[in-house]
mmCIF file of C-alpha atoms (C1' of nucleotides) in Angstrom:
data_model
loop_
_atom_site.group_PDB
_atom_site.id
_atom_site.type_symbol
_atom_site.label_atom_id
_atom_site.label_comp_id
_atom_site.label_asym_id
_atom_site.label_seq_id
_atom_site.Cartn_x
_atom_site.Cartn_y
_atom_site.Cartn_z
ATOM 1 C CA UNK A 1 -80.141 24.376 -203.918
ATOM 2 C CA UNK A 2 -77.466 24.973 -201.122
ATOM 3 C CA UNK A 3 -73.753 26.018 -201.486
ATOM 4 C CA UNK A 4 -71.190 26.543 -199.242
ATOM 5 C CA UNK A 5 -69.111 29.138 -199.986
ATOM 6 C CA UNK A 6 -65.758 31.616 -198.882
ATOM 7 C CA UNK A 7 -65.994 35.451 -198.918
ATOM 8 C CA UNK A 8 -69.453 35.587 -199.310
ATOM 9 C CA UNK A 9 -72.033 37.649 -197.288
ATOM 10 C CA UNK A 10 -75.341 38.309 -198.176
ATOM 11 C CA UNK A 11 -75.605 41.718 -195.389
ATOM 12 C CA UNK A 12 -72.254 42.871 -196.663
ATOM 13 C CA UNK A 13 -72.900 42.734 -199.886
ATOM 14 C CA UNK A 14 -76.083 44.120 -199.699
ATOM 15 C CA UNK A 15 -75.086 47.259 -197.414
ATOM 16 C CA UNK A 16 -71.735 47.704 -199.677
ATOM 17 C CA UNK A 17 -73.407 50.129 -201.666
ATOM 18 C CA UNK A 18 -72.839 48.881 -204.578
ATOM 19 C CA UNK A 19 -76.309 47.324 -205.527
ATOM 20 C CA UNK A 20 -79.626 49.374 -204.265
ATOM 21 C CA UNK A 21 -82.248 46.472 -205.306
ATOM 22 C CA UNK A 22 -81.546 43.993 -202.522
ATOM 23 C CA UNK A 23 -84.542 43.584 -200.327
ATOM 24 C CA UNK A 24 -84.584 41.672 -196.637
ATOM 25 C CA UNK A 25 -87.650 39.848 -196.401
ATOM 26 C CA UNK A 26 -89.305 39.631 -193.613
ATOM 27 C CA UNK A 27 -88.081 35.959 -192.553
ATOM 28 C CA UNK A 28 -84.190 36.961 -193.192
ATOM 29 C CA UNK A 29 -84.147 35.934 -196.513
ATOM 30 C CA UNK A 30 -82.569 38.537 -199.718
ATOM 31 C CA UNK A 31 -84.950 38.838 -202.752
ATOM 32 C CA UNK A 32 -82.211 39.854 -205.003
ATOM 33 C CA UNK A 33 -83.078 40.557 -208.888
ATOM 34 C CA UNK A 34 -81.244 40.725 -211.882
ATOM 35 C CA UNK A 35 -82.609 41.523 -215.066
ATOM 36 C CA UNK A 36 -85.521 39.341 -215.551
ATOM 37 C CA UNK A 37 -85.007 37.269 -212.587
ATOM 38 C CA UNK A 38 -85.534 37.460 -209.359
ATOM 39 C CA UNK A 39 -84.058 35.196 -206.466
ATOM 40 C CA UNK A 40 -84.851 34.511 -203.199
ATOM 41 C CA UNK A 41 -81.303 33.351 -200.848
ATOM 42 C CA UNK A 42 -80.801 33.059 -197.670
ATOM 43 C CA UNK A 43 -77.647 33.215 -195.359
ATOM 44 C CA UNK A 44 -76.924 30.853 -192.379
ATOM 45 C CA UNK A 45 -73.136 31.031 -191.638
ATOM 46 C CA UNK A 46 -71.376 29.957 -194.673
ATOM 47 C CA UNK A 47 -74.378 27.633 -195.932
ATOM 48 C CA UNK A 48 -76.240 29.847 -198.957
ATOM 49 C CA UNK A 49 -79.560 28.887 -199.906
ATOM 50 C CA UNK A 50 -80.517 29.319 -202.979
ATOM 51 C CA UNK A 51 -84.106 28.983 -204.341
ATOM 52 C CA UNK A 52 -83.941 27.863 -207.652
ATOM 53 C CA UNK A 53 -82.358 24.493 -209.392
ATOM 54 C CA UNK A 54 -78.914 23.964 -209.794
ATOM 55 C CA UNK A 55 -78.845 24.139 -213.703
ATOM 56 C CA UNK A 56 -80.370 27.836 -213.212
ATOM 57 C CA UNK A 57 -77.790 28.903 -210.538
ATOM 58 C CA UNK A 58 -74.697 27.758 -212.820
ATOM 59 C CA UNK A 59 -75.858 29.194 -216.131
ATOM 60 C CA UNK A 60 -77.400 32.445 -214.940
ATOM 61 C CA UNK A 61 -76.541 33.001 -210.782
ATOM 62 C CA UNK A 62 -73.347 31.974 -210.519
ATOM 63 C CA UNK A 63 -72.201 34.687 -213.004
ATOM 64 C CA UNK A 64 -73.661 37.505 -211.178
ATOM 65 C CA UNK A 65 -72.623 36.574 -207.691
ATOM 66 C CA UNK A 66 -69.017 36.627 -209.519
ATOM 67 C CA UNK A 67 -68.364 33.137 -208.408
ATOM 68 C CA UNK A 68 -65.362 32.602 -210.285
ATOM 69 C CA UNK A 69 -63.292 35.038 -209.985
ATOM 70 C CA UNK A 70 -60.760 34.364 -206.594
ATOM 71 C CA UNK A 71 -61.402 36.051 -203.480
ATOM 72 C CA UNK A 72 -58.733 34.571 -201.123
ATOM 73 C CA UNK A 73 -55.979 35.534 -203.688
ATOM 74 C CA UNK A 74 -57.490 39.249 -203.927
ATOM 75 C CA UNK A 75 -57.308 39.204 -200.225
ATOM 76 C CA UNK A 76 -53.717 37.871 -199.775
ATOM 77 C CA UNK A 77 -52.331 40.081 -202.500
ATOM 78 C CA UNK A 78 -54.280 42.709 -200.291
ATOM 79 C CA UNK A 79 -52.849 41.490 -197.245
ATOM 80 C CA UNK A 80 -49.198 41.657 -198.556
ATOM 81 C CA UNK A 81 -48.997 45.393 -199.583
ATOM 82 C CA UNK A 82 -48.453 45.680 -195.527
ATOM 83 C CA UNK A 83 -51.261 48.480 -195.215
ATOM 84 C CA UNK A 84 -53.021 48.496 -191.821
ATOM 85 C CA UNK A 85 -55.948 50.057 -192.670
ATOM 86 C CA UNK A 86 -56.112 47.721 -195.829
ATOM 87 C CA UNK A 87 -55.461 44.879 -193.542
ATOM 88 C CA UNK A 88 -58.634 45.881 -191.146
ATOM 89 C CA UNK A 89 -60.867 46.586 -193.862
ATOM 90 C CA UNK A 90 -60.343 42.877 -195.504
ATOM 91 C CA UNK A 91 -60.736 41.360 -192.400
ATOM 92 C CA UNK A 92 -63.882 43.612 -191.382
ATOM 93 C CA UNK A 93 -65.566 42.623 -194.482
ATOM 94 C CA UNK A 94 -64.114 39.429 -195.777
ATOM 95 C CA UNK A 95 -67.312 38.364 -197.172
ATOM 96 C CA UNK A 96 -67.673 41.695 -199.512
ATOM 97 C CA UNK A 97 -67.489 40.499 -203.333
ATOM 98 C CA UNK A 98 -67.693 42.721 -206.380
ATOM 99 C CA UNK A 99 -71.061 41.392 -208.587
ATOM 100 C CA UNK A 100 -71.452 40.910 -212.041
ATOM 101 C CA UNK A 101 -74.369 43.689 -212.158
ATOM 102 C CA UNK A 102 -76.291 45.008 -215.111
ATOM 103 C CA UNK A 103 -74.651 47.662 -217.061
ATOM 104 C CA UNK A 104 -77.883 49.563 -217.958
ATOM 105 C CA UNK A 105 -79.315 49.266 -214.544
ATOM 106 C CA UNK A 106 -75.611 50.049 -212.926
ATOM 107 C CA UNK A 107 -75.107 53.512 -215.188
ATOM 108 C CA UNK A 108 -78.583 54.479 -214.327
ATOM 109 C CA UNK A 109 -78.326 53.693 -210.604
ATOM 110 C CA UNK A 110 -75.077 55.901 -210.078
ATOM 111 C CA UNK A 111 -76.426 58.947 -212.143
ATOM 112 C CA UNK A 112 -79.126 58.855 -209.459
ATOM 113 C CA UNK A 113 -76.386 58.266 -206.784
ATOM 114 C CA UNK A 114 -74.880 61.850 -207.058
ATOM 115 C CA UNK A 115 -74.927 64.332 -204.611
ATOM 116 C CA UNK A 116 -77.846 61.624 -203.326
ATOM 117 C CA UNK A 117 -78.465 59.426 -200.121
ATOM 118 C CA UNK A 118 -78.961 55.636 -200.191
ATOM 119 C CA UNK A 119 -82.464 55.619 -198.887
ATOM 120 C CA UNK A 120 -83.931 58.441 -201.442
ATOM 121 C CA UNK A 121 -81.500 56.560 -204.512
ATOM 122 C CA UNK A 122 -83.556 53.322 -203.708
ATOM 123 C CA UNK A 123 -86.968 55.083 -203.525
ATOM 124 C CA UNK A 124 -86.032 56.736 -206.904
ATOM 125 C CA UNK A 125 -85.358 53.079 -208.357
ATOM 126 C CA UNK A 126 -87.861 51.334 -206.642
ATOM 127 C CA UNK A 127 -90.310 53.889 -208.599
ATOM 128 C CA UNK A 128 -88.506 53.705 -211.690
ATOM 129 C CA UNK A 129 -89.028 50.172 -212.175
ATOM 130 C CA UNK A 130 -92.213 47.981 -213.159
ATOM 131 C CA UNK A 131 -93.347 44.821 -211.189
ATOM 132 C CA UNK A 132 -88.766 44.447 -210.345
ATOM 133 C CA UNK A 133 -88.310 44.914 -213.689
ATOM 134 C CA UNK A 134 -85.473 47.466 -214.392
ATOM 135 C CA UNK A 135 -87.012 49.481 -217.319
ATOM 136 C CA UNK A 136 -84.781 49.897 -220.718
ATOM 137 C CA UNK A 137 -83.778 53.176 -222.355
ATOM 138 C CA UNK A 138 -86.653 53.649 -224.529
ATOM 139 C CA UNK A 139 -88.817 52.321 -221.623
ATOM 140 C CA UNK A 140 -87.229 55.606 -219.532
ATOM 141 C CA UNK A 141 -87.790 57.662 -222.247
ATOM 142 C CA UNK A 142 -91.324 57.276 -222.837
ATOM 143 C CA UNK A 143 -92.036 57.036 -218.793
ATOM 144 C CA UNK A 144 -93.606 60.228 -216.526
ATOM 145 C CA UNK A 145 -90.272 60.190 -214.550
ATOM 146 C CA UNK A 146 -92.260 62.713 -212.140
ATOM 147 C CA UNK A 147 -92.730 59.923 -208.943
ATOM 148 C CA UNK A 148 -88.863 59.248 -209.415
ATOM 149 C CA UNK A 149 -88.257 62.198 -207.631
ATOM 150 C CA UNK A 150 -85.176 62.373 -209.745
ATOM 151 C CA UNK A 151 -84.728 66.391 -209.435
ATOM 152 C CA UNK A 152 -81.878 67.344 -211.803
ATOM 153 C CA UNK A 153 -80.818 63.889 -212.697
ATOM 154 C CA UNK A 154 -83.885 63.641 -214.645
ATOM 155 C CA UNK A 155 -82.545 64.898 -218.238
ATOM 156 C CA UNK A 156 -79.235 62.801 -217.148
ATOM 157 C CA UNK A 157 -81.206 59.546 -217.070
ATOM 158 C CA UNK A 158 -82.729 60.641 -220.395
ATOM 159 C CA UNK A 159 -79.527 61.842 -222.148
ATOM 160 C CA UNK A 160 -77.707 58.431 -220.963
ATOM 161 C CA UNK A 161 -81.405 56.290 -222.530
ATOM 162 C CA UNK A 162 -80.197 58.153 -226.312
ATOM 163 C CA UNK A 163 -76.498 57.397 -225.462
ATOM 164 C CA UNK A 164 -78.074 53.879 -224.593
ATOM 165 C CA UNK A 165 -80.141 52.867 -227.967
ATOM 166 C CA UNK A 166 -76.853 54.633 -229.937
ATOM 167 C CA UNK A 167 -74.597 52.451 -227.910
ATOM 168 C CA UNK A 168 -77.326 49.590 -228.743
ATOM 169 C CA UNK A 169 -77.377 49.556 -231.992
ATOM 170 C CA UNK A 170 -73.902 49.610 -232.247
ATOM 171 C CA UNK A 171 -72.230 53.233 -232.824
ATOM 172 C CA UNK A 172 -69.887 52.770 -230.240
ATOM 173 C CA UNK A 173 -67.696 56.282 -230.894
ATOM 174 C CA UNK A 174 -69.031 57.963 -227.654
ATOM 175 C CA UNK A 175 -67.428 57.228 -224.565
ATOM 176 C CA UNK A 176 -69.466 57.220 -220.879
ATOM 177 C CA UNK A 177 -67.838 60.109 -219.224
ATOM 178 C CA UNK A 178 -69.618 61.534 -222.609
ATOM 179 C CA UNK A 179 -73.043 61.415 -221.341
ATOM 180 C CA UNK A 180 -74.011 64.402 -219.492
ATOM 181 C CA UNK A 181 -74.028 63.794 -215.722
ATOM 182 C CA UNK A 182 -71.289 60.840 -215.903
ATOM 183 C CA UNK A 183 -68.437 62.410 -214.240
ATOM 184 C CA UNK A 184 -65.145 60.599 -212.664
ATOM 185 C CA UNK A 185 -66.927 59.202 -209.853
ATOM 186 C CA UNK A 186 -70.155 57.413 -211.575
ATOM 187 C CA UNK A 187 -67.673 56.908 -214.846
ATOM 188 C CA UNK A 188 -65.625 54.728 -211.996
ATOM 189 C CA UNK A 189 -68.689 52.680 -210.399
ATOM 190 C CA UNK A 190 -70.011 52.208 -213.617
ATOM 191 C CA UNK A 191 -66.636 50.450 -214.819
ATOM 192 C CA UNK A 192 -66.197 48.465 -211.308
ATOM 193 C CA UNK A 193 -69.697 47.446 -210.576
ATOM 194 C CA UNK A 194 -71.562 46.853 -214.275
ATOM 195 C CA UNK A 195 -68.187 45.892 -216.451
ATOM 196 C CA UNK A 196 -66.237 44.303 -213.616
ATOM 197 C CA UNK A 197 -62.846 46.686 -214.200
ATOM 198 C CA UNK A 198 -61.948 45.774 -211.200
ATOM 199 C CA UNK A 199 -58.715 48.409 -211.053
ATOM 200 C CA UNK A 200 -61.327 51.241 -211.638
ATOM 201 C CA UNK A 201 -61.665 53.113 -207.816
ATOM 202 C CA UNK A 202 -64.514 55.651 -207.502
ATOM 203 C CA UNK A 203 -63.392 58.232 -205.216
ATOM 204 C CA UNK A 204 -65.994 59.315 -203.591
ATOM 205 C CA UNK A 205 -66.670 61.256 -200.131
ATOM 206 C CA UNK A 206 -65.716 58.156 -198.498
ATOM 207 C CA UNK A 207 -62.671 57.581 -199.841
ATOM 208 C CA UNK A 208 -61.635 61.314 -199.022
ATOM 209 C CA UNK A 209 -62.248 60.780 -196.200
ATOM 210 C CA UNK A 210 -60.063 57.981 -195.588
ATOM 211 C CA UNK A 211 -57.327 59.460 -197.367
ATOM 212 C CA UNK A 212 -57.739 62.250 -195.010
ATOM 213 C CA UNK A 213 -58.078 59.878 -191.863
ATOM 214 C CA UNK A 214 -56.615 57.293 -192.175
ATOM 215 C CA UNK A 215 -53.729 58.398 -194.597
ATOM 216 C CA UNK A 216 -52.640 61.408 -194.147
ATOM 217 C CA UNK A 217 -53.791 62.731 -197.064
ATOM 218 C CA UNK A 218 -51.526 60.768 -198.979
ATOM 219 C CA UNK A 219 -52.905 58.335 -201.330
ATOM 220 C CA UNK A 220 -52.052 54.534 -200.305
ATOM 221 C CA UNK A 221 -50.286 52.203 -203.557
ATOM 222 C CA UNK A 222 -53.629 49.948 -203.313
ATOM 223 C CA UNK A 223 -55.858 52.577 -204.966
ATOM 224 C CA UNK A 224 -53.770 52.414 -208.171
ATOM 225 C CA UNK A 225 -53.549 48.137 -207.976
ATOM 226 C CA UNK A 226 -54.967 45.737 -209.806
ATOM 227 C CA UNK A 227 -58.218 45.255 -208.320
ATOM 228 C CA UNK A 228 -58.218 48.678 -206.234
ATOM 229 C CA UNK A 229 -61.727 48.543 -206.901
ATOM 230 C CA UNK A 230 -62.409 45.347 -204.775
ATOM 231 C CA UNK A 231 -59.949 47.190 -202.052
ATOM 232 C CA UNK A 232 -62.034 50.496 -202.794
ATOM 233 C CA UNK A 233 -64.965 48.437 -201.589
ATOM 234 C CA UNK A 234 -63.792 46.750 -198.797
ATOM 235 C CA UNK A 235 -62.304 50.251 -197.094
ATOM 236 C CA UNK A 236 -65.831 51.846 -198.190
ATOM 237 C CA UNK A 237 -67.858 49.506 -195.945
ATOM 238 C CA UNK A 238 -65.244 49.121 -193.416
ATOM 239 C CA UNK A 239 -65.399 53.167 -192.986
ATOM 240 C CA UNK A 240 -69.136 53.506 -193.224
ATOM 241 C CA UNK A 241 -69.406 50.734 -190.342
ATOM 242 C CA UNK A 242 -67.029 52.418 -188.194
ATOM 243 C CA UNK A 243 -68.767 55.441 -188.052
ATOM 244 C CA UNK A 244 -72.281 54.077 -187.886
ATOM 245 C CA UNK A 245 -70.985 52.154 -185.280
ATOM 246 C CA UNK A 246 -69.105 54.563 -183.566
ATOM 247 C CA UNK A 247 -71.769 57.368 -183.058
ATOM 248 C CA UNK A 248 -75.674 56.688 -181.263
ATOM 249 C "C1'" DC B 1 -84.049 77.205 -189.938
ATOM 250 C "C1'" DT B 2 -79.434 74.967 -191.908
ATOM 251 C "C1'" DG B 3 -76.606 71.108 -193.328
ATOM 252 C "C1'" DC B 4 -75.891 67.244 -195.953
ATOM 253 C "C1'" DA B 5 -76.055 62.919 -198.907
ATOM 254 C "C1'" DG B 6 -70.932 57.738 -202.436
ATOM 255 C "C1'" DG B 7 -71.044 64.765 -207.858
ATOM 256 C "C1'" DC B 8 -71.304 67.232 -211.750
ATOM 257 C "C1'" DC B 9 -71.925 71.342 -214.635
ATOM 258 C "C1'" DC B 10 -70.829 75.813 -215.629
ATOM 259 C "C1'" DT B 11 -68.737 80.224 -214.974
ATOM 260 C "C1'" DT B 12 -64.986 82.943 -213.636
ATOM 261 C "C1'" DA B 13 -60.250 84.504 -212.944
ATOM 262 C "C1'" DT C 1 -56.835 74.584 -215.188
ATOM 263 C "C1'" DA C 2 -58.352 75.400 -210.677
ATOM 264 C "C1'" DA C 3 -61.751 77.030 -207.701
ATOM 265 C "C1'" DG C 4 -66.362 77.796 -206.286
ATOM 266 C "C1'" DG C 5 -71.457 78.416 -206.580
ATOM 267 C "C1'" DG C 6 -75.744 76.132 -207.758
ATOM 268 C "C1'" DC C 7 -78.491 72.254 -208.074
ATOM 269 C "C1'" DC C 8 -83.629 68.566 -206.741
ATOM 270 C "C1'" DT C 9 -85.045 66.386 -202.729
ATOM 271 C "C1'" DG C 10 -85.829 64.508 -198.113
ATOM 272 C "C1'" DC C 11 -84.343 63.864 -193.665
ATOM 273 C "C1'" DA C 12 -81.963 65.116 -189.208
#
DNA sequence: CTGCAGGCCCTTA
DNA sequence: TAAGGGCCTGCA
């Protein structure tokens, strides 16, 4: 099937950080999974193609790729606070959106994430998975995690698999930043990316270094808004592209 | 060789 | 309660 749609950009998206699964095939087209689907979509200006029908893309797609939820307001309420570098950074990646990930696979995929680069977090995954299919808690815990490469995040992933099957079967008393390895950072993705919080901001190296750029080191009113986390985002990739950009 | 990558834990003062 | 060292690993 074939949409057209606003603020939405399949290389944005994909190199936002937020989602380490994503794969370019080698025609252009994104083989993007989510739980036990996988889709294949493809990008020419705003025209989205989507293999799969129409009934599959509204009860299961359209979720994920956070359809409903409005962009253009996010982006004028942005665009109103007056920040420059706010300003920039929506324009720069207008076609960024925040999706409607897996929790499991999103608290997994930031424990790896720490003190971690985005080429070595995706090999980790990539091995931690079987046949694209992101492995459960009691999957992780029976699995030889030794190909993973996971270092010292290996007894995180397998302290947040118990906190998992607890959580599971429904003793809900411990919190995430309870699970050994979830600090303030991952606690943050893991609200904004797999629960859609969208005022949660992880402040992360990036986002230092913005503050200490581009601000002075004084924190800018957006990171405490309403859907700082979309803003959070936005600045992240805007940043990163800069500086790959900037330096050859 | 050292530094570093979207941090966090643990010890110390 | 704030600061700082150590940590798996791979790549530049």
């Amino acid at each position: 099937m074939r949409i057209q749609a606003d603020h939405f950009d399949m290389i944005q998206i994909a190199e936002s950080g937020q989602c380490f699964r994503w794969s370019r095939q080698e025609d252009g087209s994104w083989s993007i999974p989510f739980r036990d689907k996988c889709l294949i979509a493809e990008q020419k200006g705003d025209n989205l193609i989507f293999e799969c029908t129409e009934e599959e893309f509204d009860s299961y797609w359209k979720k994920y790729f956070d359809m409903e939820t409005d962009y253009g307001m996010m982006e004028k309420t942005g665009l109103s606070l007056k920040d420059p570098f706010l300003e920039r950074a929506l324009h720069f990646g207008s076609g960024i959106r925040i999706l409607r990930q897996d929790f499991w696979e999103t608290l997994i995929s930031f424990l790896i994430s720490q003190n971690n680069n985005i080429p070595r977090i995706r090999h980790s995954i990539e091995k931690l998975c079987d046949r694209e299919i992101f492995p459960s808690p009691g999957e992780i815990l029976m699995k030889d995690l030794t190909d993973c490469r996971l270092g010292y995040r290996e007894k995180y992933l397998r302290e947040a698999s118990k906190w998992m099957i607890e959580y599971e079967n429904g003793n809900q008393k411990s919190e995430l930043s309870g699970i050994m390895g979830v600090g303030p950072k991952v606690e943050a993705c893991v609200r904004l990316y797999g629960l859609h919080e969208l005022n949660f901001c992880p402040m992360d190296t990036w986002m230092k270094k913005i503050v200490a750029e581009d601000y002075h080191e004084i924190m800018p009113d957006w990171m405490h808004s309403k859907y700082a986390g979309y803003y959070q985002q936005v600045c992240f990739y805007y940043k990163r592209m800069a500086q790959a950009g900037g330096k050859k």
